[in-house]
Coordinates of C-alpha atoms and ligand atoms in Angstrom, one line a residue:
Chain Q
M1 CA 0.0 0.0 0.0
T2 CA 1.3 3.4 -0.9
D3 CA 0.4 6.4 1.2
Q4 CA 0.4 8.6 -1.8
K5 CA -3.3 8.1 -2.5
S6 CA -5.6 11.0 -1.7
T7 CA -8.1 10.9 1.0
I8 CA -11.6 10.4 -0.4
V9 CA -13.6 10.3 2.8
E10 CA -12.7 12.3 5.9
I11 CA -14.6 11.7 9.1
R12 CA -14.0 14.1 12.0
N13 CA -15.4 13.8 15.5
V14 CA -18.7 12.5 14.5
Y15 CA -21.4 12.0 17.1
K16 CA -24.8 10.5 16.5
S17 CA -27.7 9.7 18.7
Y18 CA -31.3 8.6 18.2
H19 CA -34.3 9.9 20.0
R20 CA -36.6 7.2 21.2
Q21 CA -39.6 9.0 22.7
S22 CA -38.1 11.2 25.3
L23 CA -35.0 9.1 25.6
I24 CA -31.8 10.0 23.8
V25 CA -29.9 6.9 22.7
P26 CA -26.2 7.7 21.8
V27 CA -25.0 5.5 19.0
L28 CA -21.7 6.9 17.8
Y29 CA -19.0 8.6 19.9
D30 CA -16.3 10.8 18.5
I31 CA -15.6 8.9 15.3
T32 CA -12.6 10.1 13.4
F33 CA -10.9 8.3 10.5
D34 CA -10.0 8.7 6.8
I35 CA -10.7 6.5 3.8
V36 CA -8.3 6.8 0.8
E37 CA -9.2 6.5 -2.8
G38 CA -9.4 2.9 -4.0
E39 CA -9.7 1.5 -0.5
F40 CA -11.7 -1.6 0.3
L41 CA -12.7 -1.1 3.9
A42 CA -14.6 -3.6 6.0
L43 CA -16.4 -2.1 9.0
M44 CA -16.9 -4.8 11.6
G45 CA -18.5 -5.1 14.9
P46 CA -21.2 -6.9 16.8
S47 CA -24.8 -6.3 16.1
G48 CA -26.0 -3.0 17.4
S49 CA -22.6 -1.4 17.5
G50 CA -23.5 1.4 15.1
K51 CA -22.1 0.0 11.8
T52 CA -25.2 0.7 9.7
T53 CA -25.6 4.1 11.3
L54 CA -22.0 5.1 10.4
L55 CA -22.4 3.8 6.9
N56 CA -25.6 5.7 6.4
L57 CA -23.9 8.9 7.6
I58 CA -21.1 8.5 5.2
A59 CA -23.5 7.7 2.4
G60 CA -25.6 10.8 3.2
I61 CA -28.9 9.2 4.1
D62 CA -28.8 10.2 7.7
K63 CA -27.8 13.4 9.6
I64 CA -25.0 13.6 12.2
D65 CA -25.3 15.4 15.5
K66 CA -21.8 16.8 15.6
G67 CA -18.6 16.7 13.6
T68 CA -18.0 16.7 9.8
I69 CA -17.9 14.2 7.0
R70 CA -16.2 15.2 3.8
V71 CA -16.5 13.1 0.7
G72 CA -14.3 14.2 -2.2
D73 CA -14.3 17.9 -1.8
V74 CA -17.8 18.3 -0.4
D75 CA -18.6 18.6 3.3
I76 CA -21.9 16.6 3.1
T77 CA -22.9 17.6 6.7
T78 CA -23.7 21.1 5.4
L79 CA -25.9 20.1 2.5
S80 CA -29.7 20.5 2.5
E81 CA -32.0 17.6 2.0
T82 CA -32.4 18.3 -1.7
E83 CA -28.7 18.9 -2.2
L84 CA -27.9 15.7 -0.4
A85 CA -30.3 13.7 -2.6
H86 CA -28.6 15.2 -5.7
W87 CA -25.2 14.4 -4.2
R88 CA -26.1 10.8 -3.5
A89 CA -27.4 10.3 -7.0
N90 CA -24.0 11.4 -8.4
H91 CA -21.5 10.1 -5.8
V92 CA -22.8 7.0 -4.0
G93 CA -23.6 3.5 -5.1
F94 CA -25.7 1.4 -2.6
I95 CA -25.7 -2.3 -1.9
F96 CA -28.0 -3.6 0.8
Q97 CA -28.5 -6.8 2.7
F98 CA -32.0 -7.4 1.3
Y99 CA -31.1 -6.2 -2.3
N100 CA -33.9 -3.7 -2.2
L101 CA -34.8 -3.9 -5.8
I102 CA -38.1 -2.4 -7.0
P103 CA -40.3 -5.5 -7.3
V104 CA -42.4 -4.2 -10.2
L105 CA -39.4 -3.3 -12.3
K106 CA -37.4 -5.8 -14.5
A107 CA -33.7 -6.3 -13.8
I108 CA -32.7 -3.9 -16.6
E109 CA -35.3 -1.3 -15.4
N110 CA -34.0 -1.5 -11.9
V111 CA -30.5 -0.8 -13.1
E112 CA -31.7 2.0 -15.3
L113 CA -33.6 3.7 -12.5
P114 CA -30.8 5.8 -11.0
L115 CA -29.9 6.9 -14.6
H116 CA -33.2 8.7 -14.8
L117 CA -31.6 11.4 -12.6
T118 CA -28.8 11.9 -15.1
S119 CA -28.9 13.7 -18.5
L120 CA -28.4 10.5 -20.4
S121 CA -30.8 9.8 -23.3
K122 CA -33.1 6.8 -23.2
K123 CA -30.8 4.9 -25.5
E124 CA -27.7 5.7 -23.5
R125 CA -29.5 4.7 -20.3
H126 CA -30.4 1.3 -21.8
L127 CA -26.9 0.8 -23.0
H128 CA -25.2 1.7 -19.7
A129 CA -27.7 -0.6 -17.8
E130 CA -27.0 -3.4 -20.2
M131 CA -23.3 -3.0 -19.8
A132 CA -23.6 -3.1 -16.0
L133 CA -25.7 -6.2 -16.1
T134 CA -23.2 -7.8 -18.4
M135 CA -20.4 -7.0 -15.9
V136 CA -22.3 -8.9 -13.2
G137 CA -23.0 -11.7 -15.6
L138 CA -26.8 -11.2 -15.8
A139 CA -27.3 -9.9 -19.3
H140 CA -29.4 -12.9 -20.1
R141 CA -31.7 -12.2 -17.1
M142 CA -32.3 -8.6 -18.1
D143 CA -36.1 -9.0 -18.6
H144 CA -36.7 -10.9 -15.4
Y145 CA -38.4 -9.5 -12.4
P146 CA -36.7 -9.6 -9.0
G147 CA -39.2 -12.2 -7.8
E148 CA -38.1 -14.5 -10.6
M149 CA -34.5 -14.5 -9.5
S150 CA -32.5 -16.1 -6.7
G151 CA -31.0 -14.0 -3.8
G152 CA -27.6 -14.1 -5.3
E153 CA -28.9 -13.0 -8.7
Q154 CA -30.9 -10.2 -7.1
Q155 CA -27.8 -9.0 -5.3
R156 CA -25.9 -9.0 -8.6
V157 CA -28.6 -6.8 -10.1
A158 CA -28.3 -4.5 -7.1
I159 CA -24.5 -4.3 -7.7
A160 CA -25.2 -3.4 -11.3
R161 CA -27.5 -0.7 -10.1
A162 CA -24.9 0.6 -7.7
I163 CA -22.1 0.9 -10.2
V164 CA -24.1 2.0 -13.3
T165 CA -23.8 5.7 -12.3
D166 CA -20.0 5.3 -11.8
P167 CA -20.2 6.7 -8.2
T168 CA -17.3 8.1 -6.1
I169 CA -17.9 5.5 -3.3
L170 CA -19.7 2.2 -3.1
V171 CA -21.3 1.4 0.3
A172 CA -22.5 -2.1 1.1
D173 CA -24.4 -3.0 4.3
E174 CA -24.1 -6.7 5.0
P175 CA -24.2 -7.6 1.3
T176 CA -24.0 -11.3 2.0
G177 CA -26.1 -11.3 5.1
D178 CA -29.0 -12.9 3.4
L179 CA -27.2 -15.3 1.1
D180 CA -26.1 -18.9 1.2
R181 CA -22.3 -19.6 1.2
V182 CA -21.8 -20.1 -2.5
S183 CA -23.8 -17.0 -3.5
A184 CA -22.0 -15.0 -0.8
E185 CA -18.6 -16.0 -2.1
E186 CA -19.7 -15.0 -5.6
I187 CA -20.9 -11.6 -4.5
L188 CA -17.8 -11.0 -2.5
S189 CA -15.6 -11.9 -5.4
M190 CA -17.5 -9.5 -7.5
I191 CA -17.1 -6.7 -5.0
E192 CA -13.4 -7.5 -4.7
R193 CA -13.0 -7.3 -8.4
L194 CA -14.8 -3.9 -8.5
N195 CA -12.1 -2.7 -6.1
A196 CA -9.1 -4.4 -7.7
E197 CA -9.9 -4.0 -11.4
M198 CA -11.9 -0.8 -11.5
G199 CA -10.4 0.9 -8.5
K200 CA -13.7 1.6 -6.8
T201 CA -13.6 2.8 -3.2
I202 CA -15.7 0.4 -1.2
I203 CA -17.0 0.6 2.3
M204 CA -18.5 -2.6 3.4
V205 CA -20.3 -3.2 6.7
T206 CA -20.3 -6.8 7.9
H207 CA -20.1 -8.9 11.0
D208 CA -19.1 -12.0 9.0
P209 CA -15.3 -12.6 9.3
R210 CA -15.4 -14.5 6.0
A211 CA -16.7 -11.4 4.2
A212 CA -14.2 -9.2 6.1
Q213 CA -11.3 -11.4 4.9
R214 CA -11.8 -10.0 1.4
A215 CA -11.2 -6.4 2.4
K216 CA -7.9 -4.7 2.4
I217 CA -8.5 -2.8 5.6
L218 CA -10.5 -3.6 8.7
R219 CA -12.0 -1.3 11.2
H220 CA -13.9 -2.3 14.3
L221 CA -16.8 -0.6 16.0
D222 CA -17.8 -1.5 19.5
K223 CA -20.7 0.1 21.3
G224 CA -20.3 3.2 19.2
Y225 CA -16.6 3.6 19.6
L226 CA -14.1 3.1 16.9
N227 CA -12.1 0.4 18.6
D228 CA -8.7 0.4 17.1
D229 CA -6.5 1.8 14.5
A230 CA -7.0 0.5 11.0
S231 CA -5.5 -2.9 10.7
Q232 CA -4.1 -4.2 7.4
N233 CA -6.0 -7.3 6.6
P234 CA -3.7 -10.2 7.8
L235 CA -4.7 -12.3 4.9
Chain D
M1 CA -41.1 7.6 -18.0
M2 CA -40.0 5.1 -15.3
L3 CA -42.1 6.6 -12.5
L4 CA -45.3 6.1 -14.6
K5 CA -44.2 2.5 -15.2
I6 CA -43.7 1.9 -11.5
L7 CA -47.0 3.5 -10.5
F8 CA -49.0 1.7 -13.1
R9 CA -47.5 -1.6 -12.1
N10 CA -47.9 -0.9 -8.4
A11 CA -51.6 -0.1 -9.0
F12 CA -52.2 -3.6 -10.3
H13 CA -49.5 -5.5 -8.4
N14 CA -51.7 -7.0 -5.7
K15 CA -54.3 -8.3 -8.1
L16 CA -57.0 -9.3 -5.5
R17 CA -56.8 -6.1 -3.5
S18 CA -56.7 -3.9 -6.6
S19 CA -59.7 -5.7 -8.2
L20 CA -61.7 -5.5 -5.0
T21 CA -61.0 -1.8 -4.6
I22 CA -61.7 -1.1 -8.2
L23 CA -65.0 -3.1 -8.0
G24 CA -65.9 -1.1 -4.9
I25 CA -65.2 2.2 -6.7
A26 CA -67.2 1.0 -9.8
V27 CA -70.2 0.1 -7.6
A28 CA -70.0 3.4 -5.7
I29 CA -69.8 5.4 -8.9
L30 CA -72.7 3.4 -10.3
A31 CA -74.8 4.0 -7.2
F32 CA -73.8 7.6 -7.1
G33 CA -74.7 8.0 -10.8
L34 CA -78.1 6.4 -10.4
L35 CA -78.9 8.5 -7.4
R36 CA -77.9 11.7 -9.2
T37 CA -80.0 10.5 -12.1
V38 CA -83.0 10.0 -9.8
I39 CA -82.5 13.6 -8.6
S40 CA -82.1 15.0 -12.0
S41 CA -85.2 13.2 -13.3
W42 CA -87.0 14.7 -10.4
Y43 CA -86.0 18.0 -11.7
S44 CA -86.6 17.1 -15.4
G45 CA -89.9 19.0 -15.4
V46 CA -88.1 22.1 -14.1
E47 CA -85.4 21.7 -16.7
A48 CA -87.8 21.2 -19.5
A49 CA -89.7 24.4 -18.5
S50 CA -90.0 27.0 -21.1
T51 CA -88.8 30.6 -20.3
T52 CA -91.6 32.0 -22.4
R53 CA -94.5 30.5 -20.5
L54 CA -96.1 31.6 -17.3
V55 CA -98.5 29.8 -15.0
T56 CA -101.3 31.7 -13.2
R57 CA -103.0 30.0 -10.3
N58 CA -105.1 31.0 -7.3
A59 CA -103.1 33.1 -4.9
I60 CA -104.3 31.1 -1.9
S61 CA -103.4 27.7 -3.1
I62 CA -103.1 25.5 -6.2
I63 CA -106.1 23.6 -4.9
F64 CA -108.5 26.5 -5.3
P65 CA -109.6 27.2 -8.9
L66 CA -109.9 30.5 -10.9
P67 CA -112.9 31.6 -13.0
I68 CA -112.8 30.8 -16.7
A69 CA -113.7 34.4 -17.3
Y70 CA -110.2 35.5 -16.5
Q71 CA -109.1 34.1 -19.9
E72 CA -110.2 37.2 -21.8
K73 CA -108.8 39.6 -19.4
I74 CA -105.4 37.9 -19.4
R75 CA -105.3 37.8 -23.2
Q76 CA -105.6 41.6 -23.3
I77 CA -102.5 42.2 -21.1
A78 CA -99.5 43.5 -23.1
G79 CA -96.9 40.9 -23.9
V80 CA -99.4 37.9 -23.7
K81 CA -99.5 35.9 -26.9
T82 CA -101.5 32.8 -26.0
V83 CA -103.7 31.8 -23.1
S84 CA -104.5 28.2 -22.4
Y85 CA -105.9 26.6 -19.3
G86 CA -106.4 23.3 -17.6
N87 CA -107.5 21.3 -14.6
W88 CA -105.8 18.4 -12.8
F89 CA -108.3 15.6 -13.3
G90 CA -106.8 12.9 -11.1
G91 CA -108.5 9.9 -12.8
V92 CA -107.4 6.4 -12.3
Y93 CA -107.1 3.8 -15.0
I94 CA -108.5 0.4 -13.7
E95 CA -106.4 0.5 -10.6
E96 CA -104.3 3.0 -8.6
K97 CA -100.9 1.5 -9.5
N98 CA -101.5 2.4 -13.2
F99 CA -100.9 6.0 -12.2
F100 CA -100.2 8.6 -15.0
P101 CA -100.8 12.4 -15.0
N102 CA -104.1 13.4 -16.6
F103 CA -105.5 16.8 -17.3
C104 CA -108.3 18.5 -19.0
V105 CA -107.1 21.3 -21.2
D106 CA -108.3 23.8 -23.8
P107 CA -107.8 21.7 -27.0
K108 CA -107.5 24.7 -29.2
T109 CA -104.6 26.3 -27.6
Y110 CA -102.8 23.7 -25.6
F111 CA -100.6 22.1 -28.3
Q112 CA -99.9 25.5 -29.7
L113 CA -98.5 26.5 -26.4
Y114 CA -96.5 23.3 -25.9
P115 CA -94.6 22.7 -29.1
E116 CA -92.5 20.1 -27.3
F117 CA -95.5 17.8 -27.4
V118 CA -95.5 16.9 -31.1
L119 CA -98.9 15.9 -32.5
D120 CA -99.6 15.5 -36.1
L121 CA -102.1 17.8 -37.7
L122 CA -104.7 15.3 -38.6
Q123 CA -104.8 13.9 -35.1
Q124 CA -105.0 17.4 -33.7
K125 CA -108.1 18.0 -35.9
A126 CA -109.6 14.7 -34.8
F127 CA -109.0 15.5 -31.2
L128 CA -110.6 18.9 -31.6
A129 CA -113.6 17.5 -33.3
D130 CA -114.4 14.9 -30.6
R131 CA -115.7 16.3 -27.4
K132 CA -114.8 13.0 -25.7
G133 CA -111.5 12.7 -27.4
F134 CA -108.1 12.5 -25.7
V135 CA -104.5 12.6 -26.5
A136 CA -101.9 10.4 -24.9
G137 CA -98.1 10.3 -24.8
R138 CA -96.4 7.7 -26.8
K139 CA -95.0 5.8 -23.8
L140 CA -98.4 5.9 -22.1
A141 CA -100.2 4.5 -25.2
D142 CA -97.5 1.8 -25.6
R143 CA -97.8 0.9 -21.9
F144 CA -101.5 0.0 -22.2
S145 CA -101.4 -0.9 -25.9
W146 CA -104.0 1.8 -26.7
K147 CA -104.8 2.3 -30.4
I148 CA -106.3 5.3 -32.1
G149 CA -110.1 5.0 -31.8
D150 CA -109.9 2.9 -28.5
T151 CA -112.3 3.9 -25.7
V152 CA -110.5 4.3 -22.4
T153 CA -112.4 4.7 -19.1
L154 CA -110.9 6.6 -16.2
K155 CA -112.4 6.5 -12.7
G156 CA -112.6 10.0 -11.2
T157 CA -111.2 10.6 -7.8
I158 CA -112.0 14.3 -7.6
Y159 CA -114.8 14.2 -10.1
L160 CA -116.5 10.9 -9.2
G161 CA -117.8 8.4 -11.6
N162 CA -116.6 6.6 -14.7
W163 CA -115.5 8.8 -17.6
D164 CA -115.2 7.5 -21.1
F165 CA -112.7 8.9 -23.6
V166 CA -111.7 8.0 -27.1
L167 CA -108.1 8.1 -28.1
R168 CA -107.7 10.6 -31.0
G169 CA -104.1 11.4 -31.0
I170 CA -100.7 10.1 -29.7
Y171 CA -98.1 12.8 -29.2
H172 CA -94.3 12.2 -29.0
G173 CA -91.7 14.4 -27.3
R174 CA -89.6 16.8 -29.3
D175 CA -86.5 15.2 -27.7
E176 CA -85.9 12.4 -25.2
T177 CA -86.1 14.7 -22.2
I178 CA -89.9 15.3 -22.8
D179 CA -92.4 13.4 -20.7
E180 CA -94.4 11.0 -22.9
T181 CA -96.7 9.7 -20.3
Q182 CA -99.4 12.4 -20.1
F183 CA -103.1 12.3 -20.8
F184 CA -105.1 15.3 -22.1
F185 CA -108.8 15.7 -22.8
H186 CA -111.3 18.5 -23.3
W187 CA -111.9 20.9 -20.5
N188 CA -115.4 21.5 -22.0
Y189 CA -116.3 17.8 -21.5
L190 CA -115.6 18.0 -17.8
N191 CA -117.2 21.4 -17.4
E192 CA -120.5 20.3 -19.0
V193 CA -120.9 17.4 -16.6
I194 CA -120.0 19.6 -13.6
K195 CA -122.5 22.2 -14.7
K196 CA -125.3 19.6 -14.5
R197 CA -124.1 18.1 -11.2
S198 CA -123.1 21.2 -9.2
P199 CA -123.3 24.4 -11.1
N200 CA -121.4 26.3 -8.4
W201 CA -118.2 24.4 -9.3
A202 CA -118.6 24.9 -13.0
D203 CA -116.7 27.4 -15.2
K204 CA -113.6 27.1 -13.2
V205 CA -110.0 26.2 -14.2
G206 CA -107.1 25.0 -12.1
F207 CA -104.5 27.1 -13.8
Y208 CA -103.8 29.3 -16.8
M209 CA -100.8 28.6 -19.0
I210 CA -99.7 31.8 -20.7
G211 CA -97.4 32.2 -23.6
I212 CA -95.4 35.5 -23.7
S213 CA -93.5 37.0 -26.5
R214 CA -90.0 37.3 -24.9
P215 CA -88.5 35.7 -21.7
D216 CA -87.2 39.1 -20.4
I217 CA -90.7 40.5 -20.0
A218 CA -91.9 37.6 -17.8
P219 CA -91.7 39.5 -14.5
D220 CA -93.6 42.5 -15.9
V221 CA -96.3 40.4 -17.5
A222 CA -96.7 38.3 -14.3
L223 CA -97.0 41.5 -12.2
A224 CA -99.6 42.9 -14.7
I225 CA -101.7 39.8 -14.5
D226 CA -101.7 39.6 -10.7
N227 CA -102.5 43.4 -10.5
A228 CA -105.4 42.9 -12.9
F229 CA -107.1 40.6 -10.4
K230 CA -106.1 42.4 -7.2
N231 CA -109.0 42.8 -4.8
S232 CA -111.2 40.4 -6.8
L233 CA -112.8 37.4 -5.4
A234 CA -110.0 35.1 -6.6
E235 CA -106.6 36.8 -6.5
T236 CA -103.9 35.2 -8.7
L237 CA -100.3 34.3 -8.4
T238 CA -98.4 34.2 -11.6
E239 CA -94.9 32.8 -12.0
T240 CA -92.7 31.3 -14.6
E241 CA -93.3 27.7 -15.5
K242 CA -90.0 26.9 -14.0
A243 CA -90.8 28.4 -10.7
F244 CA -94.3 26.7 -10.8
N245 CA -92.8 23.3 -11.4
Q246 CA -90.2 23.9 -8.8
G247 CA -93.0 24.6 -6.3
F248 CA -94.2 21.0 -6.8
I249 CA -90.7 19.6 -6.2
A250 CA -90.3 21.7 -3.1
M251 CA -93.1 19.6 -1.6
S252 CA -91.0 16.5 -2.1
G253 CA -87.8 18.3 -1.3
A254 CA -87.1 16.3 1.8
I255 CA -86.9 13.1 -0.2
V256 CA -84.6 14.7 -2.7
T257 CA -82.4 16.0 0.1
A258 CA -82.3 12.5 1.6
I259 CA -81.3 11.0 -1.8
Q260 CA -78.7 13.6 -2.2
M261 CA -77.3 12.9 1.2
V262 CA -77.2 9.2 0.5
S263 CA -75.3 9.8 -2.7
F264 CA -72.7 11.7 -0.8
V265 CA -72.5 9.1 1.9
V266 CA -71.7 6.5 -0.8
I267 CA -68.8 8.6 -2.0
F268 CA -67.6 9.2 1.5
I269 CA -67.6 5.5 2.3
I270 CA -65.7 4.5 -0.8
M271 CA -63.3 7.3 0.0
A272 CA -62.6 5.7 3.3
V273 CA -62.1 2.3 1.6
V274 CA -59.7 3.7 -1.0
A275 CA -57.8 5.7 1.6
N276 CA -57.4 2.4 3.6
T277 CA -56.2 0.6 0.5
M278 CA -53.7 3.3 -0.3
A279 CA -52.5 3.4 3.3
M280 CA -51.9 -0.4 3.2
T281 CA -50.1 -0.5 -0.1
T282 CA -47.9 2.5 0.6
R283 CA -47.0 1.1 4.0
E284 CA -45.9 -2.1 2.4
R285 CA -43.9 -0.1 0.0
T286 CA -42.1 2.0 2.6
G287 CA -38.9 0.2 1.7
D288 CA -39.4 0.9 -2.1
Y289 CA -40.0 4.5 -1.5
S290 CA -36.9 4.7 0.8
I291 CA -34.8 3.1 -1.9
I292 CA -36.1 5.5 -4.5
K293 CA -35.2 8.4 -2.2
T294 CA -31.8 6.8 -1.5
L295 CA -31.1 6.8 -5.2
G296 CA -31.7 10.6 -5.2
F297 CA -35.3 10.9 -6.1
G298 CA -37.2 13.6 -4.2
A299 CA -40.6 14.4 -2.6
K300 CA -42.0 15.3 -5.9
D301 CA -41.3 11.9 -7.4
I302 CA -42.8 10.1 -4.3
T303 CA -45.9 12.3 -4.7
I304 CA -46.2 11.4 -8.3
L305 CA -45.9 7.7 -7.5
I306 CA -48.6 7.7 -4.8
F307 CA -51.1 10.1 -6.2
G308 CA -50.6 8.5 -9.6
E309 CA -51.3 5.0 -8.2
S310 CA -54.4 6.3 -6.4
L311 CA -55.6 8.0 -9.6
V312 CA -55.0 4.9 -11.7
I313 CA -57.0 2.7 -9.4
T314 CA -59.8 5.3 -8.9
A315 CA -60.0 6.2 -12.6
T316 CA -60.3 2.5 -13.6
G317 CA -63.1 2.0 -11.1
C318 CA -64.7 5.2 -12.3
I319 CA -64.6 4.3 -16.0
I320 CA -66.2 0.9 -15.2
G321 CA -68.8 2.5 -13.0
V322 CA -69.7 5.1 -15.7
I323 CA -69.9 2.4 -18.4
L324 CA -72.3 0.4 -16.1
T325 CA -74.4 3.4 -15.3
F326 CA -76.0 3.5 -18.8
P327 CA -77.5 0.0 -19.0
A328 CA -78.3 0.2 -15.3
A329 CA -80.2 3.5 -15.7
K330 CA -82.0 2.0 -18.7
A331 CA -83.2 -1.0 -16.7
F332 CA -83.9 1.2 -13.7
G333 CA -85.8 3.8 -15.7
H334 CA -87.8 1.0 -17.4
S335 CA -89.1 -0.5 -14.1
L336 CA -89.8 2.9 -12.6
A337 CA -91.3 4.5 -15.8
N338 CA -94.4 5.4 -13.9
Y339 CA -92.6 7.5 -11.4
F340 CA -89.9 8.9 -13.6
P341 CA -91.2 9.6 -17.1
V342 CA -87.8 10.8 -18.0
F343 CA -84.8 8.8 -16.6
L344 CA -81.7 9.7 -18.5
V345 CA -78.1 9.9 -17.4
S346 CA -77.1 13.5 -18.1
A347 CA -73.7 14.7 -19.0
E348 CA -73.7 16.6 -15.7
T349 CA -74.1 13.3 -13.8
I350 CA -71.0 12.0 -15.6
Y351 CA -69.1 15.1 -14.7
Y352 CA -70.2 14.6 -11.1
D353 CA -68.9 11.0 -11.3
I354 CA -65.5 12.2 -12.5
A355 CA -65.3 14.9 -10.0
A356 CA -66.2 12.5 -7.2
A357 CA -63.6 9.9 -8.4
F358 CA -60.9 12.6 -8.6
L359 CA -61.8 13.8 -5.1
I360 CA -61.5 10.2 -3.8
A361 CA -58.2 9.7 -5.5
V362 CA -56.7 12.9 -4.1
L363 CA -58.0 12.6 -0.6
A364 CA -57.0 8.9 -0.3
A365 CA -53.4 9.8 -1.4
I366 CA -52.7 12.8 0.9
I367 CA -51.9 11.1 4.1
P368 CA -49.9 8.2 2.7
T369 CA -47.9 10.6 0.6
R370 CA -47.1 12.8 3.6
H371 CA -46.0 9.8 5.5
A372 CA -43.9 8.4 2.7
I373 CA -42.2 11.8 2.2
R374 CA -41.6 12.4 5.9
I375 CA -40.2 9.1 7.0
R376 CA -36.4 9.4 7.1
I377 CA -34.6 7.2 4.7
A378 CA -32.6 5.3 7.3
A379 CA -35.8 4.6 9.3
G380 CA -37.6 3.5 6.1
L381 CA -34.8 1.1 5.1
R382 CA -34.8 -0.5 8.5
R383 CA -38.4 -1.6 8.0
I384 CA -37.2 -4.0 5.3
G385 CA -35.1 -6.2 7.5
Ligands
ADP401 N1 -34.1 5.0 14.0 C1 -33.6 4.6 15.2 N2 -34.2 4.9 16.3 C2 -33.7 4.6 17.5 N3 -32.6 3.8 17.7 C3 -32.0 3.3 16.6 C4 -32.4 3.7 15.3 N4 -31.6 3.1 14.4 C5 -30.7 2.4 15.1 N5 -30.9 2.5 16.4 C6 -30.1 1.9 17.4 O1 -28.8 2.3 17.2 C7 -27.9 1.3 17.6 C8 -27.0 1.0 16.4 O2 -27.8 0.4 15.3 P1 -27.1 0.0 13.9 O3 -26.3 1.1 13.4 O4 -28.2 -0.5 13.1 O5 -26.2 -1.2 14.4 P2 -25.5 -2.3 13.5 O6 -25.7 -2.0 12.1 O7 -24.1 -2.3 13.9 O8 -26.2 -3.6 13.9 C9 -28.8 0.1 18.0 O9 -28.9 0.0 19.4 C10 -30.1 0.5 17.4 O10 -31.1 -0.1 18.2
MG402 MG1 -26.7 -3.1 10.6

């Protein structure tokens, strides 16, 4: 690893708590770390430690209480709701545990969906979506609905949807959490390749050590604290 | 556009629920349309009223008559073109349930004054020539299979006894909004009999129908007529035909109001049903909407999705309901022909249907839309797991 690479995500003294009725539930305490361009980071920790919360903050779908998060050259904590939506559309690709495809849209339409927020023409949208599906090996399932596909296939469609806009960062929340071993390995290899071959910056939340093995860097969250310095993946 | 695709497919995604909701809307729109048609046929007499006709009656009440001698005096008032007159006869054909309106009229002037009742000239002549002749509407003649020349006997309820008439003419309406169930005979025939039985009651008419030259002089002419009979034994009240007909409906106004209320209740109920369906479907789709928002779509897009889905479902139900309204109204009108001589689905009723459906769609979508927009993405996504 060279330290020459530029920082792409800069997290500084981030605090986050939730309000549950009158109760304030602190979730993240004073989180500070950097992610450099092209990194494949696994964010680990037991259930309830705040992994999803932190990922959501980095991806701009939740608001922090205190601190700053800078992605690229934008301090996303200062953006309005609308600006943030616009920013997400351009800079973040999402992969979720439960795939979260739109059930009434075919695979190709699901992949095209985020492109509707770009200035691409109809033909270009279709072409881009087709390319992305080809990359995840599902060109032949293009006209199938999510309900007609296995979990692993649905997750591959979700990956295609995440990369089709060529985002600055890819975030994945337990991407293999709902999959059998074989499919999980497939998905992880695919994510690994996105990082290795295409240089995508990937932030993956997982509590599965097998998934974490694939990452280059591991970080641990425990009860809302960033537990240790980044460790190079021993494997 | 992709949003349209999503909302159309969402609308029909849960087939059973969508079909039941659409069926409910169709039935509600059908019921609403029929009830509105009942109301409008109630008012059909008012709508058909001419603006160039006045009706003069006894100022005390319609049940008191006016002297026949007023005819000449009215004719001399400026602006009056034609004066005709008549009495409600109230005869029954064989039995009560065969009800139809029957009047004695002045045969010379009546059809002149009511061009919407179309009677061919030969039949008009035959009617005039026969003291016992009568003219029936086409629907009425069809109903009892009366042929020209048939003798028909009515049992008098006001003027007791059996009264024989000979069918001399069958009129038809100028258009389909005209009542074709009426029965007209000679005022003279009735009057001659009354003269013999109780002379005090003779030479009286129930109402005068007055043709005027222009609609705008109606108030002045009405005033002039009433002034002419001020301080006489029988003072008059003159009003436009429309106002006169409305007076009759006012008597049954409570029923009309009740029907009107029921029609709104129907819409209100289906609104609650559709709102419930929309609340259920959008709740199930909280995750979808969160994903769509995650991808960068905004409140406007969510609004399009939910309002659009609500509109698609409601419009489908509305179209089916409207299409069903026509055959239903036909069947309904057929079996209730005695009560509603004119039972037609008006354009206005269809507009009401569409307005009601639109209202249902919009009101049903408001709360789910607000909810889907307000829920924070992170919270919405958590619902999925
Ligand atoms: N919307 C919310 N309201 C209240 N508490 C929440 C909310 N979201 C998460 N939490 C709480 O925050 C803590 C961290 O949650 P999360 O980030 O999902 O953890 P992880 O992904 O590591 O399992 C948990 O205790 C969870 O119950
Ligand atoms: Mg989590």
